[in-house]
Amino acid sequence: MKNSNYHRVLRVSAVVCALALVFESGLINSSTAQISRGTHAYLANAIGMSASVQPTELNTLTAALTAKERELAAREAALREREISVDSSSGGIDNSNATYIMATILFILLVLILLNYALDYLRSREPMRIKTV
């Protein structure tokens, strides 16, 4: 009974991984790949950190200097953007890494399932060999 639960868990996890891979890759509908890219971007933006420091004169001056440096960097970036034409289609988040990782996990799960069934078959034949000898 213990092995059948293990088989069941492996089969269910393989099916779930396969469905997630189809959703992630956009194989059936391209909108699922766009949803996945949006989810990746949302999760990347949601993860952050914040800290606070007691305000002092030095901190205030440093914050003002940092704000001016950011403003200067933004102006320089805008100037560079005017000089360089950027392809708008390459600006999105690439989905291929997640697809490859999920495909690898699915392959590993399928190998585990096959190994499990092969070893169970060999184990079930072992008592037959002992009886015939």
One Martini backbone bead per residue (centre of mass of N, CA, C, O) as a GRO file, in nm:
protein
  133
    1MET     BB    1   0.056   0.064  -0.018
    2LYS     BB    2   0.295   0.256  -0.007
    3ASN     BB    3   0.366   0.246  -0.315
    4SER     BB    4   0.095   0.354  -0.429
    5ASN     BB    5   0.128   0.637  -0.312
    6TYR     BB    6   0.388   0.703  -0.460
    7HIS     BB    7   0.275   0.669  -0.743
    8ARG     BB    8   0.054   0.881  -0.718
    9VAL     BB    9   0.236   1.124  -0.661
   10LEU     BB   10   0.402   1.107  -0.920
   11ARG     BB   11   0.168   1.131  -1.121
   12VAL     BB   12   0.049   1.400  -1.022
   13SER     BB   13   0.310   1.569  -1.049
   14ALA     BB   14   0.342   1.523  -1.354
   15VAL     BB   15   0.072   1.647  -1.443
   16VAL     BB   16   0.110   1.926  -1.315
   17CYS     BB   17   0.373   1.994  -1.463
   18ALA     BB   18   0.261   1.967  -1.750
   19LEU     BB   19   0.042   2.186  -1.725
   20ALA     BB   20   0.234   2.416  -1.645
   21LEU     BB   21   0.406   2.398  -1.904
   22VAL     BB   22   0.181   2.463  -2.104
   23PHE     BB   23   0.113   2.736  -1.981
   24GLU     BB   24   0.401   2.869  -1.989
   25SER     BB   25   0.455   2.824  -2.309
   26GLY     BB   26   0.191   2.859  -2.495
   27LEU     BB   27   0.089   2.618  -2.675
   28ILE     BB   28  -0.226   2.667  -2.696
   29ASN     BB   29  -0.202   2.971  -2.571
   30SER     BB   30  -0.049   3.283  -2.581
   31SER     BB   31  -0.178   3.415  -2.323
   32THR     BB   32  -0.037   3.237  -2.108
   33ALA     BB   33   0.247   3.355  -2.152
   34GLN     BB   34   0.167   3.645  -2.075
   35ILE     BB   35   0.073   3.581  -1.791
   36SER     BB   36   0.343   3.467  -1.698
   37ARG     BB   37   0.510   3.724  -1.743
   38GLY     BB   38   0.340   3.898  -1.552
   39THR     BB   39   0.397   3.729  -1.300
   40HIS     BB   40   0.700   3.762  -1.298
   41ALA     BB   41   0.698   4.071  -1.275
   42TYR     BB   42   0.535   4.091  -1.016
   43LEU     BB   43   0.728   3.924  -0.836
   44ALA     BB   44   0.979   4.101  -0.887
   45ASN     BB   45   0.839   4.366  -0.766
   46ALA     BB   46   0.744   4.256  -0.477
   47ILE     BB   47   1.032   4.218  -0.418
   48GLY     BB   48   1.163   4.371  -0.116
   49MET     BB   49   1.319   4.657   0.059
   50SER     BB   50   1.333   4.826   0.381
   51ALA     BB   51   1.459   5.136   0.535
   52SER     BB   52   1.548   5.328   0.831
   53VAL     BB   53   1.657   5.664   0.928
   54GLN     BB   54   1.768   5.900   1.110
   55PRO     BB   55   1.737   6.231   1.083
   56THR     BB   56   1.990   6.437   0.941
   57GLU     BB   57   2.188   6.657   0.792
   58LEU     BB   58   2.354   6.449   0.632
   59ASN     BB   59   2.116   6.285   0.521
   60THR     BB   60   1.978   6.517   0.371
   61LEU     BB   61   2.215   6.585   0.181
   62THR     BB   62   2.244   6.303   0.062
   63ALA     BB   63   1.958   6.284  -0.056
   64ALA     BB   64   1.983   6.527  -0.244
   65LEU     BB   65   2.227   6.423  -0.405
   66THR     BB   66   2.094   6.163  -0.501
   67ALA     BB   67   1.861   6.296  -0.654
   68LYS     BB   68   2.043   6.449  -0.856
   69GLU     BB   69   2.183   6.197  -0.971
   70ARG     BB   70   1.924   6.064  -1.077
   71GLU     BB   71   1.841   6.290  -1.264
   72LEU     BB   72   2.097   6.282  -1.438
   73ALA     BB   73   2.069   5.984  -1.523
   74ALA     BB   74   1.792   6.019  -1.661
   75ARG     BB   75   1.889   6.222  -1.876
   76GLU     BB   76   2.106   6.041  -2.001
   77ALA     BB   77   1.912   5.813  -2.080
   78ALA     BB   78   1.735   5.985  -2.267
   79LEU     BB   79   1.959   6.055  -2.464
   80ARG     BB   80   2.035   5.764  -2.540
   81GLU     BB   81   1.749   5.688  -2.641
   82ARG     BB   82   1.752   5.885  -2.881
   83GLU     BB   83   2.011   5.760  -3.024
   84ILE     BB   84   1.878   5.481  -2.967
   85SER     BB   85   1.729   5.217  -3.114
   86VAL     BB   86   1.452   5.028  -2.989
   87ASP     BB   87   1.323   4.723  -2.956
   88SER     BB   88   1.005   4.648  -2.840
   89SER     BB   89   1.002   4.327  -2.843
   90SER     BB   90   1.266   4.296  -2.638
   91GLY     BB   91   1.137   4.416  -2.353
   92GLY     BB   92   1.062   4.157  -2.240
   93ILE     BB   93   1.015   3.876  -2.070
   94ASP     BB   94   1.171   3.581  -2.046
   95ASN     BB   95   1.030   3.236  -2.063
   96SER     BB   96   1.245   3.003  -2.114
   97ASN     BB   97   1.361   2.924  -1.837
   98ALA     BB   98   1.102   2.815  -1.708
   99THR     BB   99   1.049   2.602  -1.924
  100TYR     BB  100   1.312   2.439  -1.886
  101ILE     BB  101   1.276   2.372  -1.589
  102MET     BB  102   1.001   2.226  -1.616
  103ALA     BB  103   1.098   2.014  -1.820
  104THR     BB  104   1.309   1.888  -1.634
  105ILE     BB  105   1.119   1.806  -1.407
  106LEU     BB  106   0.940   1.624  -1.581
  107PHE     BB  107   1.163   1.428  -1.666
  108ILE     BB  108   1.239   1.333  -1.382
  109LEU     BB  109   0.959   1.223  -1.308
  110LEU     BB  110   0.946   1.013  -1.537
  111VAL     BB  111   1.196   0.855  -1.453
  112LEU     BB  112   1.095   0.780  -1.170
  113ILE     BB  113   0.852   0.620  -1.262
  114LEU     BB  114   1.001   0.409  -1.432
  115LEU     BB  115   1.188   0.307  -1.207
  116ASN     BB  116   0.970   0.221  -1.012
  117TYR     BB  117   0.835   0.009  -1.193
  118ALA     BB  118   1.087  -0.162  -1.250
  119LEU     BB  119   1.154  -0.230  -0.952
  120ASP     BB  120   0.882  -0.363  -0.888
  121TYR     BB  121   0.906  -0.587  -1.097
  122LEU     BB  122   1.170  -0.710  -0.987
  123ARG     BB  123   1.058  -0.763  -0.699
  124SER     BB  124   0.823  -0.956  -0.793
  125ARG     BB  125   1.028  -1.173  -0.924
  126GLU     BB  126   1.203  -1.271  -0.687
  127PRO     BB  127   1.012  -1.492  -0.556
  128MET     BB  128   1.005  -1.670  -0.811
  129ARG     BB  129   1.306  -1.749  -0.813
  130ILE     BB  130   1.313  -1.882  -0.534
  131LYS     BB  131   1.097  -2.107  -0.595
  132THR     BB  132   1.248  -2.235  -0.853
  133VAL     BB  133   1.531  -2.309  -0.696
   0.00000   0.00000   0.00000
